[in-house]
mmCIF file with all atom_site columns, C-alpha atoms in Angstrom:
data_model
loop_
_atom_site.group_PDB
_atom_site.id
_atom_site.type_symbol
_atom_site.label_atom_id
_atom_site.label_alt_id
_atom_site.label_comp_id
_atom_site.label_asym_id
_atom_site.label_entity_id
_atom_site.label_seq_id
_atom_site.pdbx_PDB_ins_code
_atom_site.Cartn_x
_atom_site.Cartn_y
_atom_site.Cartn_z
_atom_site.occupancy
_atom_site.B_iso_or_equiv
_atom_site.pdbx_formal_charge
_atom_site.auth_seq_id
_atom_site.auth_comp_id
_atom_site.auth_asym_id
_atom_site.auth_atom_id
_atom_site.pdbx_PDB_model_num
ATOM 1   C CA . UNK A 1 1   ? 158.179 -179.443 133.088 1.00 70.00 ? 289 UNK A CA 1
ATOM 2   C CA . UNK A 1 2   ? 157.884 -177.779 136.401 1.00 72.00 ? 290 UNK A CA 1
ATOM 3   C CA . UNK A 1 3   ? 158.529 -181.026 138.136 1.00 74.00 ? 291 UNK A CA 1
ATOM 4   C CA . UNK A 1 4   ? 161.087 -182.474 135.768 1.00 74.00 ? 292 UNK A CA 1
ATOM 5   C CA . UNK A 1 5   ? 159.505 -185.907 136.142 1.00 77.00 ? 293 UNK A CA 1
ATOM 6   C CA . UNK A 1 6   ? 158.743 -187.495 132.788 1.00 78.00 ? 294 UNK A CA 1
ATOM 7   C CA . UNK A 1 7   ? 155.633 -189.022 134.126 1.00 79.00 ? 295 UNK A CA 1
ATOM 8   C CA . UNK A 1 8   ? 154.009 -185.599 134.148 1.00 78.00 ? 296 UNK A CA 1
ATOM 9   C CA . UNK A 1 9   ? 154.591 -185.468 130.402 1.00 81.00 ? 297 UNK A CA 1
ATOM 10  C CA . UNK A 1 10  ? 152.269 -188.320 129.272 1.00 82.00 ? 298 UNK A CA 1
ATOM 11  C CA . UNK A 1 11  ? 149.458 -186.089 128.608 1.00 82.00 ? 299 UNK A CA 1
ATOM 12  C CA . UNK A 1 12  ? 151.920 -183.654 126.599 1.00 81.00 ? 300 UNK A CA 1
ATOM 13  C CA . UNK A 1 13  ? 153.142 -186.482 124.700 1.00 82.00 ? 301 UNK A CA 1
ATOM 14  C CA . UNK A 1 14  ? 149.491 -187.734 123.882 1.00 85.00 ? 302 UNK A CA 1
ATOM 15  C CA . UNK A 1 15  ? 148.495 -184.171 122.929 1.00 85.00 ? 303 UNK A CA 1
ATOM 16  C CA . UNK A 1 16  ? 151.350 -183.655 120.528 1.00 84.00 ? 304 UNK A CA 1
ATOM 17  C CA . UNK A 1 17  ? 150.188 -186.895 118.945 1.00 85.00 ? 305 UNK A CA 1
ATOM 18  C CA . UNK A 1 18  ? 146.654 -185.686 118.705 1.00 86.00 ? 306 UNK A CA 1
ATOM 19  C CA . UNK A 1 19  ? 147.778 -182.399 117.131 1.00 85.00 ? 307 UNK A CA 1
ATOM 20  C CA . UNK A 1 20  ? 149.651 -184.064 114.333 1.00 80.00 ? 308 UNK A CA 1
ATOM 21  C CA . UNK A 1 21  ? 146.689 -186.459 113.992 1.00 83.00 ? 309 UNK A CA 1
ATOM 22  C CA . UNK A 1 22  ? 144.250 -183.441 113.728 1.00 78.00 ? 310 UNK A CA 1
ATOM 23  C CA . UNK A 1 23  ? 146.339 -181.736 111.293 1.00 76.00 ? 311 UNK A CA 1
ATOM 24  C CA . UNK A 1 24  ? 146.524 -184.877 109.053 1.00 75.00 ? 312 UNK A CA 1
ATOM 25  C CA . UNK A 1 25  ? 142.626 -185.252 109.100 1.00 72.00 ? 313 UNK A CA 1
ATOM 26  C CA . UNK A 1 26  ? 141.866 -181.783 108.223 1.00 66.00 ? 314 UNK A CA 1
ATOM 27  C CA . UNK A 1 27  ? 143.422 -182.180 104.792 1.00 62.00 ? 315 UNK A CA 1
ATOM 28  C CA . UNK A 1 28  ? 141.725 -185.466 104.297 1.00 59.00 ? 316 UNK A CA 1
ATOM 29  C CA . UNK A 1 29  ? 138.147 -184.176 105.715 1.00 54.00 ? 317 UNK A CA 1
ATOM 30  C CA . UNK A 1 30  ? 137.957 -181.248 103.571 1.00 56.00 ? 318 UNK A CA 1
ATOM 31  C CA . UNK A 1 31  ? 139.125 -182.471 100.272 1.00 53.00 ? 319 UNK A CA 1
ATOM 32  C CA . UNK A 1 32  ? 136.136 -182.592 97.739  1.00 57.00 ? 320 UNK A CA 1
ATOM 33  C CA . UNK A 1 33  ? 133.929 -180.691 99.950  1.00 58.00 ? 321 UNK A CA 1
ATOM 34  C CA . UNK A 1 34  ? 134.826 -177.046 98.706  1.00 57.00 ? 322 UNK A CA 1
ATOM 35  C CA . UNK A 1 35  ? 136.606 -176.274 101.786 1.00 57.00 ? 323 UNK A CA 1
ATOM 36  C CA . UNK A 1 36  ? 140.247 -175.260 101.571 1.00 61.00 ? 324 UNK A CA 1
ATOM 37  C CA . UNK A 1 37  ? 142.891 -177.736 103.355 1.00 64.00 ? 325 UNK A CA 1
ATOM 38  C CA . UNK A 1 38  ? 144.726 -176.264 106.542 1.00 68.00 ? 326 UNK A CA 1
ATOM 39  C CA . UNK A 1 39  ? 146.842 -173.595 105.472 1.00 72.00 ? 327 UNK A CA 1
ATOM 40  C CA . UNK A 1 40  ? 150.572 -174.501 105.111 1.00 76.00 ? 328 UNK A CA 1
ATOM 41  C CA . UNK A 1 41  ? 151.492 -171.380 107.256 1.00 78.00 ? 329 UNK A CA 1
ATOM 42  C CA . UNK A 1 42  ? 149.047 -172.769 110.166 1.00 80.00 ? 330 UNK A CA 1
ATOM 43  C CA . UNK A 1 43  ? 150.857 -176.012 109.861 1.00 81.00 ? 331 UNK A CA 1
ATOM 44  C CA . UNK A 1 44  ? 154.222 -174.614 109.979 1.00 82.00 ? 332 UNK A CA 1
ATOM 45  C CA . UNK A 1 45  ? 153.369 -172.321 113.029 1.00 85.00 ? 333 UNK A CA 1
ATOM 46  C CA . UNK A 1 46  ? 151.949 -175.381 114.957 1.00 87.00 ? 334 UNK A CA 1
ATOM 47  C CA . UNK A 1 47  ? 155.050 -177.204 114.165 1.00 85.00 ? 335 UNK A CA 1
ATOM 48  C CA . UNK A 1 48  ? 157.111 -174.331 115.428 1.00 87.00 ? 336 UNK A CA 1
ATOM 49  C CA . UNK A 1 49  ? 155.057 -174.252 118.642 1.00 88.00 ? 337 UNK A CA 1
ATOM 50  C CA . UNK A 1 50  ? 155.511 -178.021 119.126 1.00 87.00 ? 338 UNK A CA 1
ATOM 51  C CA . UNK A 1 51  ? 159.229 -177.472 118.408 1.00 89.00 ? 339 UNK A CA 1
ATOM 52  C CA . UNK A 1 52  ? 159.238 -174.688 121.348 1.00 90.00 ? 340 UNK A CA 1
ATOM 53  C CA . UNK A 1 53  ? 157.459 -176.990 123.447 1.00 88.00 ? 341 UNK A CA 1
ATOM 54  C CA . UNK A 1 54  ? 159.728 -179.830 122.993 1.00 88.00 ? 342 UNK A CA 1
ATOM 55  C CA . UNK A 1 55  ? 162.746 -177.553 123.421 1.00 91.00 ? 343 UNK A CA 1
ATOM 56  C CA . UNK A 1 56  ? 161.522 -176.439 126.737 1.00 90.00 ? 344 UNK A CA 1
ATOM 57  C CA . UNK A 1 57  ? 160.805 -180.144 127.888 1.00 89.00 ? 345 UNK A CA 1
ATOM 58  C CA . UNK A 1 58  ? 164.321 -181.042 126.649 1.00 89.00 ? 346 UNK A CA 1
ATOM 59  C CA . UNK A 1 59  ? 165.945 -178.152 128.655 1.00 91.00 ? 347 UNK A CA 1
ATOM 60  C CA . UNK A 1 60  ? 164.370 -179.123 131.735 1.00 89.00 ? 348 UNK A CA 1
ATOM 61  C CA . UNK A 1 61  ? 165.078 -182.623 131.441 1.00 87.00 ? 349 UNK A CA 1
ATOM 62  C CA . UNK A 1 62  ? 168.672 -182.295 130.242 1.00 89.00 ? 350 UNK A CA 1
ATOM 63  C CA . UNK A 1 63  ? 170.071 -178.994 131.824 1.00 88.00 ? 351 UNK A CA 1
ATOM 64  C CA . UNK A 1 64  ? 167.905 -177.034 134.397 1.00 89.00 ? 352 UNK A CA 1
ATOM 65  C CA . UNK A 1 65  ? 164.548 -175.378 135.189 1.00 89.00 ? 353 UNK A CA 1
ATOM 66  C CA . UNK A 1 66  ? 166.163 -172.190 134.665 1.00 91.00 ? 354 UNK A CA 1
ATOM 67  C CA . UNK A 1 67  ? 167.140 -172.844 131.371 1.00 91.00 ? 355 UNK A CA 1
ATOM 68  C CA . UNK A 1 68  ? 163.590 -174.059 130.419 1.00 90.00 ? 356 UNK A CA 1
ATOM 69  C CA . UNK A 1 69  ? 162.000 -171.073 132.044 1.00 90.00 ? 357 UNK A CA 1
ATOM 70  C CA . UNK A 1 70  ? 164.218 -168.608 130.032 1.00 92.00 ? 358 UNK A CA 1
ATOM 71  C CA . UNK A 1 71  ? 163.053 -170.103 126.829 1.00 91.00 ? 359 UNK A CA 1
ATOM 72  C CA . UNK A 1 72  ? 159.350 -169.750 127.911 1.00 89.00 ? 360 UNK A CA 1
ATOM 73  C CA . UNK A 1 73  ? 160.189 -166.166 128.975 1.00 91.00 ? 361 UNK A CA 1
ATOM 74  C CA . UNK A 1 74  ? 161.314 -165.178 125.332 1.00 92.00 ? 362 UNK A CA 1
ATOM 75  C CA . UNK A 1 75  ? 157.560 -165.346 124.644 1.00 89.00 ? 363 UNK A CA 1
ATOM 76  C CA . UNK A 1 76  ? 158.402 -167.185 121.315 1.00 88.00 ? 364 UNK A CA 1
ATOM 77  C CA . UNK A 1 77  ? 155.744 -169.810 122.339 1.00 88.00 ? 365 UNK A CA 1
ATOM 78  C CA . UNK A 1 78  ? 153.069 -167.087 123.275 1.00 89.00 ? 366 UNK A CA 1
ATOM 79  C CA . UNK A 1 79  ? 153.485 -165.240 119.998 1.00 91.00 ? 367 UNK A CA 1
ATOM 80  C CA . UNK A 1 80  ? 153.412 -168.605 118.109 1.00 89.00 ? 368 UNK A CA 1
ATOM 81  C CA . UNK A 1 81  ? 150.110 -169.479 119.995 1.00 89.00 ? 369 UNK A CA 1
ATOM 82  C CA . UNK A 1 82  ? 148.930 -166.043 118.973 1.00 89.00 ? 370 UNK A CA 1
ATOM 83  C CA . UNK A 1 83  ? 149.287 -166.513 115.343 1.00 88.00 ? 371 UNK A CA 1
ATOM 84  C CA . UNK A 1 84  ? 147.937 -170.005 115.586 1.00 86.00 ? 372 UNK A CA 1
ATOM 85  C CA . UNK A 1 85  ? 144.757 -168.617 117.172 1.00 87.00 ? 373 UNK A CA 1
ATOM 86  C CA . UNK A 1 86  ? 144.623 -166.019 114.660 1.00 86.00 ? 374 UNK A CA 1
ATOM 87  C CA . UNK A 1 87  ? 144.668 -168.446 111.779 1.00 82.00 ? 375 UNK A CA 1
ATOM 88  C CA . UNK A 1 88  ? 142.205 -170.705 113.255 1.00 81.00 ? 376 UNK A CA 1
ATOM 89  C CA . UNK A 1 89  ? 139.890 -167.883 113.933 1.00 82.00 ? 377 UNK A CA 1
ATOM 90  C CA . UNK A 1 90  ? 140.368 -166.940 110.327 1.00 78.00 ? 378 UNK A CA 1
ATOM 91  C CA . UNK A 1 91  ? 139.836 -170.323 108.996 1.00 76.00 ? 379 UNK A CA 1
ATOM 92  C CA . UNK A 1 92  ? 136.540 -170.616 111.223 1.00 76.00 ? 380 UNK A CA 1
ATOM 93  C CA . UNK A 1 93  ? 135.297 -167.270 109.957 1.00 78.00 ? 381 UNK A CA 1
ATOM 94  C CA . UNK A 1 94  ? 136.056 -168.661 106.561 1.00 76.00 ? 382 UNK A CA 1
ATOM 95  C CA . UNK A 1 95  ? 134.059 -171.766 107.035 1.00 75.00 ? 383 UNK A CA 1
ATOM 96  C CA . UNK A 1 96  ? 131.032 -170.057 108.679 1.00 80.00 ? 384 UNK A CA 1
ATOM 97  C CA . UNK A 1 97  ? 131.025 -167.811 105.574 1.00 81.00 ? 385 UNK A CA 1
ATOM 98  C CA . UNK A 1 98  ? 131.096 -170.884 103.322 1.00 78.00 ? 386 UNK A CA 1
ATOM 99  C CA . UNK A 1 99  ? 128.385 -172.506 105.434 1.00 81.00 ? 387 UNK A CA 1
ATOM 100 C CA . UNK A 1 100 ? 126.302 -169.344 105.160 1.00 85.00 ? 388 UNK A CA 1
ATOM 101 C CA . UNK A 1 101 ? 126.530 -169.060 101.529 1.00 83.00 ? 389 UNK A CA 1
ATOM 102 C CA . UNK A 1 102 ? 125.698 -172.768 101.070 1.00 81.00 ? 390 UNK A CA 1
ATOM 103 C CA . UNK A 1 103 ? 122.740 -172.179 103.390 1.00 83.00 ? 391 UNK A CA 1
ATOM 104 C CA . UNK A 1 104 ? 121.637 -169.516 101.325 1.00 84.00 ? 392 UNK A CA 1
ATOM 105 C CA . UNK A 1 105 ? 121.921 -171.280 98.125  1.00 85.00 ? 393 UNK A CA 1
ATOM 106 C CA . UNK A 1 106 ? 120.116 -174.370 99.529  1.00 86.00 ? 394 UNK A CA 1
ATOM 107 C CA . UNK A 1 107 ? 117.168 -171.751 100.607 1.00 87.00 ? 395 UNK A CA 1
ATOM 108 C CA . UNK A 1 108 ? 117.029 -170.217 97.251  1.00 87.00 ? 396 UNK A CA 1
ATOM 109 C CA . UNK A 1 109 ? 116.759 -173.699 95.658  1.00 86.00 ? 397 UNK A CA 1
ATOM 110 C CA . UNK A 1 110 ? 114.207 -174.916 98.255  1.00 87.00 ? 398 UNK A CA 1
ATOM 111 C CA . UNK A 1 111 ? 112.166 -171.523 97.398  1.00 86.00 ? 399 UNK A CA 1
ATOM 112 C CA . UNK A 1 112 ? 112.660 -172.140 93.598  1.00 87.00 ? 400 UNK A CA 1
ATOM 113 C CA . UNK A 1 113 ? 111.326 -176.011 93.926  1.00 86.00 ? 401 UNK A CA 1
ATOM 114 C CA . UNK A 1 114 ? 108.351 -174.708 96.144  1.00 86.00 ? 402 UNK A CA 1
ATOM 115 C CA . UNK A 1 115 ? 107.233 -172.385 93.533  1.00 86.00 ? 403 UNK A CA 1
ATOM 116 C CA . UNK A 1 116 ? 107.427 -175.142 90.722  1.00 85.00 ? 404 UNK A CA 1
ATOM 117 C CA . UNK A 1 117 ? 105.474 -177.339 93.130  1.00 85.00 ? 405 UNK A CA 1
ATOM 118 C CA . UNK A 1 118 ? 103.017 -174.769 93.621  1.00 86.00 ? 406 UNK A CA 1
ATOM 119 C CA . UNK A 1 119 ? 102.627 -173.959 90.086  1.00 85.00 ? 407 UNK A CA 1
ATOM 120 C CA . UNK A 1 120 ? 102.494 -177.628 89.222  1.00 84.00 ? 408 UNK A CA 1
ATOM 121 C CA . UNK A 1 121 ? 99.791  -178.236 91.661  1.00 85.00 ? 409 UNK A CA 1
ATOM 122 C CA . UNK A 1 122 ? 98.074  -175.540 90.372  1.00 85.00 ? 410 UNK A CA 1
ATOM 123 C CA . UNK A 1 123 ? 98.324  -176.970 86.690  1.00 86.00 ? 411 UNK A CA 1
ATOM 124 C CA . UNK A 1 124 ? 97.366  -180.398 88.029  1.00 85.00 ? 412 UNK A CA 1
ATOM 125 C CA . UNK A 1 125 ? 94.143  -178.941 89.824  1.00 86.00 ? 413 UNK A CA 1
ATOM 126 C CA . UNK A 1 126 ? 93.266  -176.946 86.475  1.00 87.00 ? 414 UNK A CA 1
ATOM 127 C CA . UNK A 1 127 ? 93.702  -180.026 84.201  1.00 87.00 ? 415 UNK A CA 1
ATOM 128 C CA . UNK A 1 128 ? 91.501  -181.991 86.740  1.00 88.00 ? 416 UNK A CA 1
ATOM 129 C CA . UNK A 1 129 ? 88.828  -179.186 86.623  1.00 89.00 ? 417 UNK A CA 1
ATOM 130 C CA . UNK A 1 130 ? 89.101  -179.385 82.989  1.00 89.00 ? 418 UNK A CA 1
ATOM 131 C CA . UNK A 1 131 ? 88.558  -183.028 82.921  1.00 90.00 ? 419 UNK A CA 1
ATOM 132 C CA . UNK A 1 132 ? 85.677  -182.797 85.239  1.00 90.00 ? 420 UNK A CA 1
ATOM 133 C CA . UNK A 1 133 ? 84.026  -179.883 82.791  1.00 91.00 ? 421 UNK A CA 1
ATOM 134 C CA . UNK A 1 134 ? 84.694  -182.150 79.646  1.00 91.00 ? 422 UNK A CA 1
ATOM 135 C CA . UNK A 1 135 ? 82.933  -185.247 81.438  1.00 91.00 ? 423 UNK A CA 1
ATOM 136 C CA . UNK A 1 136 ? 80.076  -183.200 82.521  1.00 92.00 ? 424 UNK A CA 1
ATOM 137 C CA . UNK A 1 137 ? 79.875  -181.783 79.002  1.00 92.00 ? 425 UNK A CA 1
ATOM 138 C CA . UNK A 1 138 ? 80.052  -185.247 77.684  1.00 91.00 ? 426 UNK A CA 1
ATOM 139 C CA . UNK A 1 139 ? 77.426  -186.560 80.051  1.00 90.00 ? 427 UNK A CA 1
ATOM 140 C CA . UNK A 1 140 ? 75.015  -183.626 78.973  1.00 91.00 ? 428 UNK A CA 1
ATOM 141 C CA . UNK A 1 141 ? 75.471  -184.390 75.335  1.00 90.00 ? 429 UNK A CA 1
ATOM 142 C CA . UNK A 1 142 ? 74.780  -188.140 76.109  1.00 87.00 ? 430 UNK A CA 1
ATOM 143 C CA . UNK A 1 143 ? 71.707  -187.289 77.974  1.00 87.00 ? 431 UNK A CA 1
ATOM 144 C CA . UNK A 1 144 ? 70.543  -184.754 75.253  1.00 87.00 ? 432 UNK A CA 1
ATOM 145 C CA . UNK A 1 145 ? 71.300  -187.622 72.634  1.00 86.00 ? 433 UNK A CA 1
ATOM 146 C CA . UNK A 1 146 ? 69.034  -189.973 74.557  1.00 84.00 ? 434 UNK A CA 1
ATOM 147 C CA . UNK A 1 147 ? 66.525  -187.491 75.092  1.00 83.00 ? 435 UNK A CA 1
ATOM 148 C CA . UNK A 1 148 ? 66.247  -186.883 71.346  1.00 82.00 ? 436 UNK A CA 1
ATOM 149 C CA . UNK A 1 149 ? 65.895  -190.737 70.670  1.00 79.00 ? 437 UNK A CA 1
ATOM 150 C CA . UNK A 1 150 ? 63.189  -191.226 73.316  1.00 78.00 ? 438 UNK A CA 1
ATOM 151 C CA . UNK A 1 151 ? 61.350  -188.035 71.587  1.00 77.00 ? 439 UNK A CA 1
ATOM 152 C CA . UNK A 1 152 ? 61.590  -189.467 68.186  1.00 66.00 ? 440 UNK A CA 1
#
């Protein structure tokens, strides 16, 4: 924008495409995952910011640096970025809260499964112990019966 030479706008043009691609991917990536899609207000704000940037570039190319500078000095773009940052921070906070809740749920489920495994292991150990006792009792009876046969 400062130089007025289009070759310096390549990264800007790529960036604009990346922003639109990111907004589209957000809607696709979150569907079915319990995460709300990107807020329409955020999309609109990003669109406004991109339009302001495009207007600045156009003014510099078609009119003058002073006209482009005057648009920047209105602080429309700055305010737009402030709102975008706020929306993104709110979204990030919401996502972290959801992840925290999901983590807590997983911890609770893990605890419940561990408890079931411990109880299950205890039951298996008790049943094995009972089986050993029954086998020992059966063996004693068999020996006692053999002993009676030998004595008789």
